[in-house]
Amino acid sequence: MASPRIHRLLAAVGLTGTAALVLTGCSGFSSADTGSGSTTKDTVTAALTAEPSTLDPVFDTNLQSLNVFENVFDQLTTIGADGSVEPGLATEWTHDDALTTWTFTLRDDAEFSDGSPVTADDVVYTYETAMKDPESNLGGYMTAIDSLEATDDTTVVFHLNTAYAPFDRQVTLVSILPETIYAEGAKAFGQKPVGSGPYEVVKWTRGDSITLKRNPDYWGKQGTYENVVFQFVPDETTRANSVQSGDLDIALLGPASVDTAESSDAIDVVDTKSNRVIYTGFNATAKWLDDADFRKAVSLAVDRDAISEKLMAGTTEPASQLVASVTQGYDDSIEPTEQDVAKAKQLVEASGYDGSAITLSYPTTTLPQIQQLAQSIQQYLEAVGITVELDGQEFSTFSSNWFSNKFSGLYIYAFAPSVLDADLPLTMLTKSGGQGYAKNAEIDALLEKELAEPDEDARNADLGQVSAIVDENTYYAPLIADTYTYGVTKGLDWTPRPNGMILFN
């Protein structure tokens, strides 16, 4: 387990939520004698910050859902605790010199929890299902795939329409489905899925929790605990109180809760640098925001140091780019934007801005201190003469609007690439036709170039250049690089990961 955090820079400021949720999924214990009078925990309860919309991995790709999927399903490869790519269902993989043909060799001892074998046909079915369904969020990660085929029961060959250097990382996002069961009905599968992972779903109590049990026939390392309960607890204060009272064993802490949690005798506070960057985005086609100097004024108005040290209680650091330092492709030569109120005012005035309100949209849950953060951004911008109208949205609504590019002005969101590679966020956020609003031919060319670059250093240089162009044009205003900080029951065998996954094997 990671060492308990020993200090924080400053206490958090601003209001914190006080709404309480009723927690019904309490932790369970069994008094197994280990010879020293200790007790062994057989049930662990972990908090999710939101409820999955479905347990069908074809349609939900949000972090809270991935936490369930990573325990219930297998993927071809997986991301290790140190951020490296490791074998999953695939024991080995190769690619051609052009990086367009990838061959994965599957293990022959993997079974779904119903006892049926995992075959290459299941892999092909999973990818083709996601690629063909226009409603599939997962399909958005497969645009580089032209076709794939099973050449035998344990070999899958992918034919890509472009070179794709991090393809072995990209496949970690795709949970493999059992064709026979899924084909009977995706809707039913989304309520109680069948996977080949270390755990299987027992029940989903809507609005409350998802309960898993250990898969005794799992091919790999067995689950650490017999039962896992994922409790839905969006409120930061409730999570902190519940982990200290013992109703939760693992809970992501909000910045305002860390100091109190550290004084508790019942839990350890553990953390790790995360892959998540919280940023301000722009509809760069909207009036005023289509001006690079006006966007620069927005970025210059914000005091990232104050946000990190005060609002976030020292649990974050100012961000310089859309990818965090734990992510491949991060460029440490780019510095965070320093607040310059005078320069920001000058740029606003020079733009001819008429004072009309610009909407700032944000999700009301899932991000730390989000209401206070939105209010802070509003105040910073109004201090340099920009009128801001806050627009808090329920998370699923906000996520849908983000995917469909429906924000009229500014928005606050975060990107945390579980593959720990900069290509995914930079492609989705900055490439023409993605989730961004600006178009830049130089960025498009660099993103195409880095994907065809087998040399890691050269590829990282290309990705860094993309981040430099984003910074120069203020296509985004990165705010803070997050830390995943958890309250954890003392003695619990669990370690946080930089990709935010709560895994139990």
Short mmCIF file of C-alpha atoms in Angstrom, two decimals:
data_model
loop_
_atom_site.label_atom_id
_atom_site.label_comp_id
_atom_site.label_asym_id
_atom_site.label_seq_id
_atom_site.Cartn_x
_atom_site.Cartn_y
_atom_site.Cartn_z
CA MET A 1 0.00 0.00 0.00
CA ALA A 2 1.15 3.52 -0.67
CA SER A 3 2.42 5.49 2.30
CA PRO A 4 -0.10 7.73 4.11
CA ARG A 5 0.13 11.33 3.02
CA ILE A 6 1.94 13.26 5.72
CA HIS A 7 0.94 16.83 5.02
CA ARG A 8 -1.12 19.26 2.98
CA LEU A 9 -0.15 22.73 1.94
CA LEU A 10 -3.23 24.67 2.98
CA ALA A 11 -6.74 24.03 4.22
CA ALA A 12 -9.43 24.16 1.56
CA VAL A 13 -11.54 27.28 1.22
CA GLY A 14 -15.10 27.70 0.01
CA LEU A 15 -18.30 25.84 0.64
CA THR A 16 -18.51 22.06 0.69
CA GLY A 17 -21.52 19.89 0.00
CA THR A 18 -23.48 18.72 3.04
CA ALA A 19 -26.09 16.52 1.40
CA ALA A 20 -26.01 12.96 2.76
CA LEU A 21 -26.77 9.71 0.98
CA VAL A 22 -28.07 6.61 2.72
CA LEU A 23 -25.48 3.84 2.48
CA THR A 24 -26.92 0.34 2.62
CA GLY A 25 -23.97 -1.73 1.44
CA CYS A 26 -21.85 -2.09 4.58
CA SER A 27 -18.60 -4.00 4.73
CA GLY A 28 -18.58 -7.59 5.90
CA PHE A 29 -15.99 -9.58 7.83
CA SER A 30 -15.24 -13.22 8.46
CA SER A 31 -13.28 -14.25 11.51
CA ALA A 32 -10.77 -16.46 9.78
CA ASP A 33 -8.02 -17.43 12.20
CA THR A 34 -4.63 -16.69 10.69
CA GLY A 35 -2.75 -17.93 13.73
CA SER A 36 -2.15 -14.48 15.21
CA GLY A 37 -5.63 -13.49 16.28
CA SER A 38 -6.20 -11.27 13.22
CA THR A 39 -9.34 -11.15 11.11
CA THR A 40 -9.54 -11.53 7.36
CA LYS A 41 -11.93 -9.32 5.43
CA ASP A 42 -14.02 -11.18 2.89
CA THR A 43 -16.07 -8.23 1.60
CA VAL A 44 -14.69 -4.85 0.57
CA THR A 45 -16.88 -1.85 -0.22
CA ALA A 46 -15.56 0.84 -2.55
CA ALA A 47 -17.22 4.08 -3.57
CA LEU A 48 -17.90 5.08 -7.15
CA THR A 49 -18.47 8.79 -7.75
CA ALA A 50 -21.39 8.07 -10.08
CA GLU A 51 -23.62 5.19 -11.14
CA PRO A 52 -22.88 3.51 -14.48
CA SER A 53 -25.54 4.03 -17.11
CA THR A 54 -25.20 0.39 -18.17
CA LEU A 55 -22.94 -2.57 -17.51
CA ASP A 56 -22.53 -3.08 -21.23
CA PRO A 57 -18.97 -1.95 -22.07
CA VAL A 58 -19.98 -1.22 -25.66
CA PHE A 59 -22.02 1.79 -24.57
CA ASP A 60 -20.44 3.22 -21.40
CA THR A 61 -16.79 4.31 -21.31
CA ASN A 62 -16.82 6.58 -18.25
CA LEU A 63 -14.38 5.96 -15.40
CA GLN A 64 -16.97 4.73 -12.90
CA SER A 65 -18.05 2.07 -15.40
CA LEU A 66 -14.49 1.12 -16.32
CA ASN A 67 -13.85 0.37 -12.64
CA VAL A 68 -16.53 -2.32 -12.83
CA PHE A 69 -15.53 -3.55 -16.29
CA GLU A 70 -11.84 -3.97 -15.37
CA ASN A 71 -12.85 -6.36 -12.56
CA VAL A 72 -15.48 -8.30 -14.52
CA PHE A 73 -14.04 -8.51 -18.03
CA ASP A 74 -10.69 -9.16 -19.63
CA GLN A 75 -9.04 -7.12 -22.35
CA LEU A 76 -6.35 -8.17 -24.81
CA THR A 77 -3.73 -6.25 -22.83
CA THR A 78 -3.76 -4.32 -19.58
CA ILE A 79 -1.98 -1.35 -18.01
CA GLY A 80 0.23 -2.34 -15.09
CA ALA A 81 0.60 -0.42 -11.84
CA ASP A 82 3.75 1.21 -13.25
CA GLY A 83 1.99 2.34 -16.42
CA SER A 84 3.52 -0.29 -18.74
CA VAL A 85 1.54 -2.50 -21.13
CA GLU A 86 1.17 -6.05 -19.85
CA PRO A 87 -0.42 -9.25 -21.20
CA GLY A 88 -4.13 -9.80 -20.65
CA LEU A 89 -6.06 -12.27 -22.75
CA ALA A 90 -3.19 -11.92 -25.21
CA THR A 91 0.07 -13.55 -24.17
CA GLU A 92 2.03 -11.84 -26.94
CA TRP A 93 1.56 -9.48 -29.88
CA THR A 94 3.52 -8.28 -32.89
CA HIS A 95 3.15 -5.66 -35.61
CA ASP A 96 4.54 -5.10 -39.08
CA ASP A 97 7.02 -2.34 -39.91
CA ALA A 98 4.20 -0.06 -41.09
CA LEU A 99 2.37 -0.40 -37.74
CA THR A 100 -0.83 -1.24 -39.63
CA THR A 101 -1.06 -5.01 -39.06
CA TRP A 102 -1.14 -6.23 -35.46
CA THR A 103 -1.32 -9.88 -34.48
CA PHE A 104 -2.40 -10.96 -30.98
CA THR A 105 -1.95 -14.50 -29.67
CA LEU A 106 -4.55 -15.43 -27.03
CA ARG A 107 -4.08 -17.67 -24.02
CA ASP A 108 -5.91 -20.99 -24.40
CA ASP A 109 -7.09 -21.35 -20.79
CA ALA A 110 -9.40 -18.34 -20.41
CA GLU A 111 -13.10 -18.96 -19.79
CA PHE A 112 -16.15 -16.75 -19.32
CA SER A 113 -17.83 -17.11 -15.95
CA ASP A 114 -20.47 -19.42 -17.49
CA GLY A 115 -17.69 -21.90 -18.32
CA SER A 116 -17.49 -21.26 -22.07
CA PRO A 117 -14.01 -20.68 -23.54
CA VAL A 118 -12.83 -17.26 -24.68
CA THR A 119 -11.90 -17.57 -28.35
CA ALA A 120 -10.62 -15.36 -31.12
CA ASP A 121 -14.17 -15.30 -32.52
CA ASP A 122 -15.35 -13.56 -29.32
CA VAL A 123 -12.68 -10.91 -29.78
CA VAL A 124 -13.69 -10.30 -33.39
CA TYR A 125 -17.37 -10.17 -32.42
CA THR A 126 -16.72 -7.63 -29.67
CA TYR A 127 -14.82 -5.23 -31.89
CA GLU A 128 -17.16 -5.56 -34.83
CA THR A 129 -20.20 -5.01 -32.60
CA ALA A 130 -18.78 -1.77 -31.23
CA MET A 131 -17.57 -0.60 -34.64
CA LYS A 132 -20.93 -1.15 -36.35
CA ASP A 133 -23.25 0.37 -33.72
CA PRO A 134 -23.57 4.17 -34.21
CA GLU A 135 -24.65 4.53 -30.56
CA SER A 136 -21.50 2.87 -29.24
CA ASN A 137 -19.16 5.10 -27.25
CA LEU A 138 -16.57 2.32 -27.38
CA GLY A 139 -16.60 2.46 -31.15
CA GLY A 140 -15.00 5.89 -30.98
CA TYR A 141 -11.77 4.22 -29.84
CA MET A 142 -11.73 1.94 -32.90
CA THR A 143 -11.63 4.38 -35.79
CA ALA A 144 -8.13 3.20 -36.78
CA ILE A 145 -9.39 -0.36 -37.35
CA ASP A 146 -10.27 -1.25 -40.93
CA SER A 147 -10.99 -4.92 -40.25
CA LEU A 148 -9.98 -7.85 -38.08
CA GLU A 149 -10.08 -11.60 -38.40
CA ALA A 150 -9.64 -14.76 -36.35
CA THR A 151 -7.10 -16.92 -38.16
CA ASP A 152 -7.57 -19.70 -35.58
CA ASP A 153 -9.05 -20.07 -32.08
CA THR A 154 -6.19 -18.19 -30.43
CA THR A 155 -5.02 -15.70 -33.07
CA VAL A 156 -6.56 -12.35 -33.98
CA VAL A 157 -5.17 -10.13 -36.73
CA PHE A 158 -6.08 -6.44 -36.89
CA HIS A 159 -5.77 -4.52 -40.14
CA LEU A 160 -5.60 -0.78 -39.49
CA ASN A 161 -6.38 2.03 -41.90
CA THR A 162 -3.45 4.02 -40.55
CA ALA A 163 -0.25 3.45 -38.65
CA TYR A 164 -1.00 3.31 -34.92
CA ALA A 165 2.02 3.05 -32.62
CA PRO A 166 0.10 2.83 -29.30
CA PHE A 167 -2.40 0.22 -30.52
CA ASP A 168 -1.30 -2.23 -27.82
CA ARG A 169 -2.38 0.40 -25.28
CA GLN A 170 -5.60 1.22 -27.09
CA VAL A 171 -6.90 -2.35 -26.86
CA THR A 172 -6.82 -2.12 -23.04
CA LEU A 173 -10.05 -0.11 -23.37
CA VAL A 174 -12.01 -2.94 -24.98
CA SER A 175 -13.64 -5.53 -22.72
CA ILE A 176 -14.16 -8.83 -24.51
CA LEU A 177 -17.76 -10.10 -24.71
CA PRO A 178 -19.06 -13.68 -25.02
CA GLU A 179 -20.63 -13.75 -28.48
CA THR A 180 -23.20 -16.45 -27.72
CA ILE A 181 -24.62 -14.68 -24.65
CA TYR A 182 -24.40 -11.09 -25.91
CA ALA A 183 -26.10 -11.95 -29.18
CA GLU A 184 -29.18 -13.07 -27.21
CA GLY A 185 -29.83 -9.49 -26.11
CA ALA A 186 -27.63 -6.51 -25.34
CA LYS A 187 -30.20 -4.91 -23.04
CA ALA A 188 -30.33 -7.89 -20.69
CA PHE A 189 -26.56 -8.24 -20.86
CA GLY A 190 -26.19 -4.63 -19.74
CA GLN A 191 -28.04 -5.44 -16.51
CA LYS A 192 -26.08 -8.55 -15.56
CA PRO A 193 -23.09 -9.09 -17.83
CA VAL A 194 -20.92 -12.16 -18.22
CA GLY A 195 -17.17 -11.66 -18.50
CA SER A 196 -13.97 -13.62 -18.10
CA GLY A 197 -12.41 -11.42 -15.39
CA PRO A 198 -11.51 -12.09 -11.75
CA TYR A 199 -15.02 -11.17 -10.57
CA GLU A 200 -18.58 -11.67 -11.77
CA VAL A 201 -21.68 -9.55 -11.22
CA VAL A 202 -24.11 -10.80 -8.58
CA LYS A 203 -26.63 -7.96 -8.66
CA TRP A 204 -27.10 -4.32 -9.55
CA THR A 205 -29.32 -2.44 -7.10
CA ARG A 206 -30.32 0.69 -9.01
CA GLY A 207 -29.44 3.91 -7.25
CA ASP A 208 -27.37 2.09 -4.63
CA SER A 209 -24.67 -0.43 -5.55
CA ILE A 210 -23.25 -3.17 -7.73
CA THR A 211 -22.17 -6.39 -6.00
CA LEU A 212 -19.47 -8.68 -7.38
CA LYS A 213 -18.22 -12.08 -6.25
CA ARG A 214 -14.87 -13.72 -6.90
CA ASN A 215 -14.67 -15.86 -10.03
CA PRO A 216 -13.12 -19.11 -8.69
CA ASP A 217 -12.23 -20.29 -12.19
CA TYR A 218 -10.36 -17.17 -13.29
CA TRP A 219 -7.28 -18.01 -15.33
CA GLY A 220 -5.07 -15.37 -13.69
CA LYS A 221 -4.40 -14.02 -10.22
CA GLN A 222 -7.44 -14.60 -8.02
CA GLY A 223 -9.41 -11.71 -6.60
CA THR A 224 -8.09 -10.54 -3.23
CA TYR A 225 -11.56 -10.51 -1.64
CA GLU A 226 -14.47 -12.89 -1.91
CA ASN A 227 -16.98 -10.08 -2.49
CA VAL A 228 -16.71 -6.52 -3.81
CA VAL A 229 -19.45 -3.92 -3.41
CA PHE A 230 -19.26 -0.78 -5.53
CA GLN A 231 -21.39 1.84 -3.75
CA PHE A 232 -22.59 4.91 -5.66
CA VAL A 233 -21.61 7.95 -3.59
CA PRO A 234 -21.34 11.15 -5.65
CA ASP A 235 -21.18 13.49 -2.64
CA GLU A 236 -17.62 14.15 -1.42
CA THR A 237 -18.59 14.79 2.20
CA THR A 238 -20.63 11.59 2.38
CA ARG A 239 -17.74 9.55 0.99
CA ALA A 240 -15.33 10.97 3.56
CA ASN A 241 -17.69 10.43 6.48
CA SER A 242 -18.58 6.91 5.37
CA VAL A 243 -15.03 5.66 4.99
CA GLN A 244 -14.19 6.99 8.45
CA SER A 245 -17.26 5.31 9.96
CA GLY A 246 -16.51 1.98 8.28
CA ASP A 247 -19.46 1.97 5.86
CA LEU A 248 -16.91 2.23 3.05
CA ASP A 249 -13.45 0.68 2.79
CA ILE A 250 -12.17 2.72 -0.15
CA ALA A 251 -13.32 6.21 -1.05
CA LEU A 252 -11.94 8.90 -3.32
CA LEU A 253 -11.59 11.97 -1.11
CA GLY A 254 -12.44 15.52 -2.05
CA PRO A 255 -9.80 18.15 -1.21
CA ALA A 256 -11.84 19.59 1.64
CA SER A 257 -12.02 16.19 3.34
CA VAL A 258 -8.34 15.24 3.35
CA ASP A 259 -7.15 16.99 6.53
CA THR A 260 -9.98 15.54 8.61
CA ALA A 261 -9.47 12.08 7.13
CA GLU A 262 -5.76 12.19 8.00
CA SER A 263 -6.63 12.68 11.66
CA SER A 264 -8.79 9.55 11.74
CA ASP A 265 -7.48 6.44 13.52
CA ALA A 266 -9.70 4.18 11.39
CA ILE A 267 -8.22 4.84 7.96
CA ASP A 268 -5.07 5.57 6.04
CA VAL A 269 -4.97 8.37 3.48
CA VAL A 270 -3.08 7.20 0.40
CA ASP A 271 -2.52 8.93 -2.89
CA THR A 272 -0.84 8.73 -6.25
CA LYS A 273 -0.23 11.18 -9.06
CA SER A 274 -3.08 10.78 -11.48
CA ASN A 275 -3.58 10.80 -15.22
CA ARG A 276 -6.36 13.39 -14.90
CA VAL A 277 -6.12 16.99 -16.04
CA ILE A 278 -9.01 19.36 -15.37
CA TYR A 279 -9.30 22.02 -18.04
CA THR A 280 -11.39 24.86 -19.39
CA GLY A 281 -12.54 24.22 -22.94
CA PHE A 282 -13.70 26.73 -25.53
CA ASN A 283 -16.26 26.63 -28.29
CA ALA A 284 -13.72 28.28 -30.58
CA THR A 285 -16.38 28.85 -33.24
CA ALA A 286 -18.51 31.05 -30.97
CA LYS A 287 -18.38 34.86 -30.96
CA TRP A 288 -15.49 36.22 -28.89
CA LEU A 289 -14.12 32.74 -28.23
CA ASP A 290 -13.10 32.46 -31.89
CA ASP A 291 -10.41 35.06 -31.11
CA ALA A 292 -7.14 33.48 -29.88
CA ASP A 293 -6.25 36.63 -27.92
CA PHE A 294 -9.61 36.56 -26.14
CA ARG A 295 -9.07 32.90 -25.25
CA LYS A 296 -5.60 33.84 -23.99
CA ALA A 297 -7.23 36.48 -21.77
CA VAL A 298 -9.42 33.78 -20.23
CA SER A 299 -6.37 31.66 -19.46
CA LEU A 300 -4.34 34.59 -18.09
CA ALA A 301 -7.19 35.58 -15.76
CA VAL A 302 -7.04 32.33 -13.79
CA ASP A 303 -4.81 31.87 -10.74
CA ARG A 304 -3.90 28.19 -10.94
CA ASP A 305 -1.64 28.36 -7.90
CA ALA A 306 -4.51 29.59 -5.72
CA ILE A 307 -6.82 26.91 -7.09
CA SER A 308 -4.28 24.17 -6.37
CA GLU A 309 -3.08 25.34 -2.98
CA LYS A 310 -6.26 26.78 -1.49
CA LEU A 311 -9.38 25.46 -3.19
CA MET A 312 -7.88 21.99 -3.71
CA ALA A 313 -5.95 21.97 -0.42
CA GLY A 314 -2.64 21.16 -2.06
CA THR A 315 -3.95 17.94 -3.62
CA THR A 316 -3.35 19.19 -7.17
CA GLU A 317 -0.78 21.18 -9.08
CA PRO A 318 -1.10 23.76 -11.87
CA ALA A 319 -1.42 22.08 -15.26
CA SER A 320 0.56 23.18 -18.28
CA GLN A 321 -1.04 20.90 -20.89
CA LEU A 322 -3.89 18.49 -21.51
CA VAL A 323 -1.89 15.47 -20.35
CA ALA A 324 -0.49 14.76 -16.89
CA SER A 325 3.12 14.00 -16.04
CA VAL A 326 2.42 10.25 -15.61
CA THR A 327 1.28 10.04 -19.24
CA GLN A 328 3.54 9.10 -22.14
CA GLY A 329 3.97 12.16 -24.36
CA TYR A 330 4.01 14.73 -21.54
CA ASP A 331 6.35 17.65 -22.30
CA ASP A 332 8.02 18.99 -19.17
CA SER A 333 9.35 22.06 -21.04
CA ILE A 334 5.87 23.62 -21.18
CA GLU A 335 5.12 25.74 -18.13
CA PRO A 336 1.68 26.42 -16.62
CA THR A 337 0.21 29.80 -17.56
CA GLU A 338 0.85 32.37 -14.83
CA GLN A 339 -1.97 34.71 -13.88
CA ASP A 340 -1.61 38.19 -15.43
CA VAL A 341 -4.70 40.26 -14.73
CA ALA A 342 -3.40 43.40 -16.41
CA LYS A 343 -2.55 41.58 -19.64
CA ALA A 344 -5.89 39.79 -19.60
CA LYS A 345 -7.79 43.08 -19.23
CA GLN A 346 -5.77 44.57 -22.09
CA LEU A 347 -6.62 41.66 -24.40
CA VAL A 348 -10.31 41.78 -23.49
CA GLU A 349 -10.48 45.49 -24.17
CA ALA A 350 -8.63 45.14 -27.49
CA SER A 351 -11.09 42.48 -28.64
CA GLY A 352 -14.01 44.92 -28.59
CA TYR A 353 -15.93 42.58 -26.28
CA ASP A 354 -19.36 44.10 -25.55
CA GLY A 355 -19.99 42.50 -22.13
CA SER A 356 -22.52 39.94 -23.34
CA ALA A 357 -22.73 36.86 -21.12
CA ILE A 358 -20.67 33.80 -22.02
CA THR A 359 -21.96 30.48 -20.68
CA LEU A 360 -19.67 28.32 -18.53
CA SER A 361 -20.98 24.74 -18.48
CA TYR A 362 -19.76 22.04 -16.08
CA PRO A 363 -20.85 18.69 -14.62
CA THR A 364 -22.30 19.05 -11.12
CA THR A 365 -20.68 15.79 -9.93
CA THR A 366 -17.57 13.64 -10.55
CA LEU A 367 -14.96 16.45 -10.40
CA PRO A 368 -13.45 17.70 -7.11
CA GLN A 369 -14.89 20.92 -5.67
CA ILE A 370 -16.56 21.45 -9.01
CA GLN A 371 -19.18 23.98 -7.90
CA GLN A 372 -16.54 26.05 -6.13
CA LEU A 373 -14.17 25.69 -9.09
CA ALA A 374 -16.81 26.95 -11.51
CA GLN A 375 -17.55 29.89 -9.22
CA SER A 376 -13.84 30.67 -8.99
CA ILE A 377 -13.43 30.70 -12.77
CA GLN A 378 -16.47 32.96 -13.03
CA GLN A 379 -14.98 35.39 -10.52
CA TYR A 380 -11.54 35.39 -12.19
CA LEU A 381 -13.09 36.16 -15.57
CA GLU A 382 -15.41 38.84 -14.26
CA ALA A 383 -12.38 40.50 -12.64
CA VAL A 384 -10.93 41.07 -16.13
CA GLY A 385 -14.22 42.24 -17.61
CA ILE A 386 -15.78 39.01 -18.96
CA THR A 387 -19.38 38.30 -17.97
CA VAL A 388 -19.96 34.62 -17.19
CA GLU A 389 -23.21 32.74 -16.73
CA LEU A 390 -22.87 29.43 -14.87
CA ASP A 391 -24.56 26.35 -16.32
CA GLY A 392 -24.26 23.30 -14.04
CA GLN A 393 -25.50 20.10 -15.71
CA GLU A 394 -26.22 16.61 -14.41
CA PHE A 395 -23.27 14.41 -15.34
CA SER A 396 -24.93 12.22 -17.97
CA THR A 397 -26.36 15.29 -19.69
CA PHE A 398 -23.02 17.05 -19.62
CA SER A 399 -21.20 13.97 -20.96
CA SER A 400 -23.67 13.66 -23.81
CA ASN A 401 -23.25 17.34 -24.68
CA TRP A 402 -19.48 16.93 -24.61
CA PHE A 403 -19.55 13.97 -26.98
CA SER A 404 -21.84 15.82 -29.39
CA ASN A 405 -20.04 19.21 -29.22
CA LYS A 406 -23.07 21.12 -27.94
CA PHE A 407 -21.47 23.68 -25.60
CA SER A 408 -22.19 27.25 -26.60
CA GLY A 409 -19.32 28.92 -24.76
CA LEU A 410 -16.87 27.77 -22.08
CA TYR A 411 -16.91 24.47 -20.22
CA ILE A 412 -14.99 22.72 -17.47
CA TYR A 413 -14.17 19.06 -17.85
CA ALA A 414 -11.35 16.57 -17.35
CA PHE A 415 -9.56 13.94 -19.38
CA ALA A 416 -7.92 10.95 -17.74
CA PRO A 417 -6.60 8.52 -20.38
CA SER A 418 -6.59 5.08 -18.80
CA VAL A 419 -4.14 3.99 -21.51
CA LEU A 420 -1.62 6.53 -20.08
CA ASP A 421 -0.71 7.74 -23.55
CA ALA A 422 -1.08 11.32 -24.83
CA ASP A 423 -2.40 10.29 -28.23
CA LEU A 424 -5.89 9.55 -26.92
CA PRO A 425 -6.61 12.91 -25.25
CA LEU A 426 -4.79 14.94 -27.89
CA THR A 427 -6.58 13.18 -30.73
CA MET A 428 -10.02 13.41 -29.14
CA LEU A 429 -9.59 17.00 -27.95
CA THR A 430 -7.49 18.66 -30.65
CA LYS A 431 -7.76 16.76 -33.94
CA SER A 432 -10.20 18.06 -36.53
CA GLY A 433 -13.50 16.23 -36.21
CA GLY A 434 -12.97 15.26 -32.56
CA GLN A 435 -14.45 16.58 -29.32
CA GLY A 436 -12.77 19.96 -29.78
CA TYR A 437 -14.07 22.98 -31.70
CA ALA A 438 -10.91 24.36 -33.33
CA LYS A 439 -9.14 23.00 -36.40
CA ASN A 440 -5.40 23.17 -36.98
CA ALA A 441 -3.75 21.47 -39.96
CA GLU A 442 -0.35 21.37 -38.23
CA ILE A 443 -1.82 19.50 -35.26
CA ASP A 444 -3.57 17.06 -37.58
CA ALA A 445 -0.29 16.38 -39.39
CA LEU A 446 1.67 15.88 -36.17
CA LEU A 447 -0.91 13.47 -34.77
CA GLU A 448 -0.75 11.46 -37.98
CA LYS A 449 3.05 11.50 -37.86
CA GLU A 450 3.40 10.35 -34.24
CA LEU A 451 1.17 7.38 -34.84
CA ALA A 452 3.55 6.11 -37.50
CA GLU A 453 6.64 6.66 -35.34
CA PRO A 454 8.03 3.45 -33.78
CA ASP A 455 10.77 5.35 -31.92
CA GLU A 456 9.40 6.37 -28.53
CA ASP A 457 11.53 9.50 -28.10
CA ALA A 458 10.68 10.83 -31.55
CA ARG A 459 7.01 10.10 -30.96
CA ASN A 460 7.06 11.90 -27.61
CA ALA A 461 8.62 14.93 -29.32
CA ASP A 462 5.75 15.05 -31.83
CA LEU A 463 3.18 14.83 -29.03
CA GLY A 464 4.96 17.59 -27.13
CA GLN A 465 4.82 19.80 -30.20
CA VAL A 466 1.05 19.31 -30.35
CA SER A 467 0.79 20.46 -26.74
CA ALA A 468 2.94 23.49 -27.55
CA ILE A 469 0.61 24.50 -30.41
CA VAL A 470 -2.42 24.09 -28.15
CA ASP A 471 -0.71 26.33 -25.61
CA GLU A 472 0.29 28.94 -28.18
CA ASN A 473 -3.25 29.21 -29.56
CA THR A 474 -5.05 28.64 -26.23
CA TYR A 475 -7.33 26.04 -27.77
CA TYR A 476 -7.75 24.92 -24.14
CA ALA A 477 -6.84 26.40 -20.79
CA PRO A 478 -5.50 23.52 -18.67
CA LEU A 479 -6.21 24.23 -14.99
CA ILE A 480 -4.89 21.57 -12.63
CA ALA A 481 -3.29 18.14 -12.71
CA ASP A 482 -5.08 16.01 -10.18
CA THR A 483 -3.94 13.57 -7.52
CA TYR A 484 -6.06 10.54 -6.70
CA THR A 485 -6.35 10.64 -2.91
CA TYR A 486 -8.26 7.90 -1.09
CA GLY A 487 -9.39 7.09 2.41
CA VAL A 488 -8.70 3.37 2.93
CA THR A 489 -9.56 1.10 5.85
CA LYS A 490 -6.38 0.44 7.83
CA GLY A 491 -4.62 -2.75 6.82
CA LEU A 492 -6.58 -3.18 3.59
CA ASP A 493 -4.60 -4.87 0.81
CA TRP A 494 -5.12 -2.36 -1.99
CA THR A 495 -2.93 0.09 -3.94
CA PRO A 496 -4.12 3.10 -5.97
CA ARG A 497 -3.21 3.37 -9.64
CA PRO A 498 -2.44 6.47 -11.73
CA ASN A 499 -5.21 5.56 -14.19
CA GLY A 500 -7.82 5.72 -11.42
CA MET A 501 -8.79 2.05 -11.58
CA ILE A 502 -9.97 0.35 -8.39
CA LEU A 503 -8.81 -3.21 -8.99
CA PHE A 504 -8.87 -6.19 -6.65
CA ASN A 505 -6.51 -8.80 -8.08
#
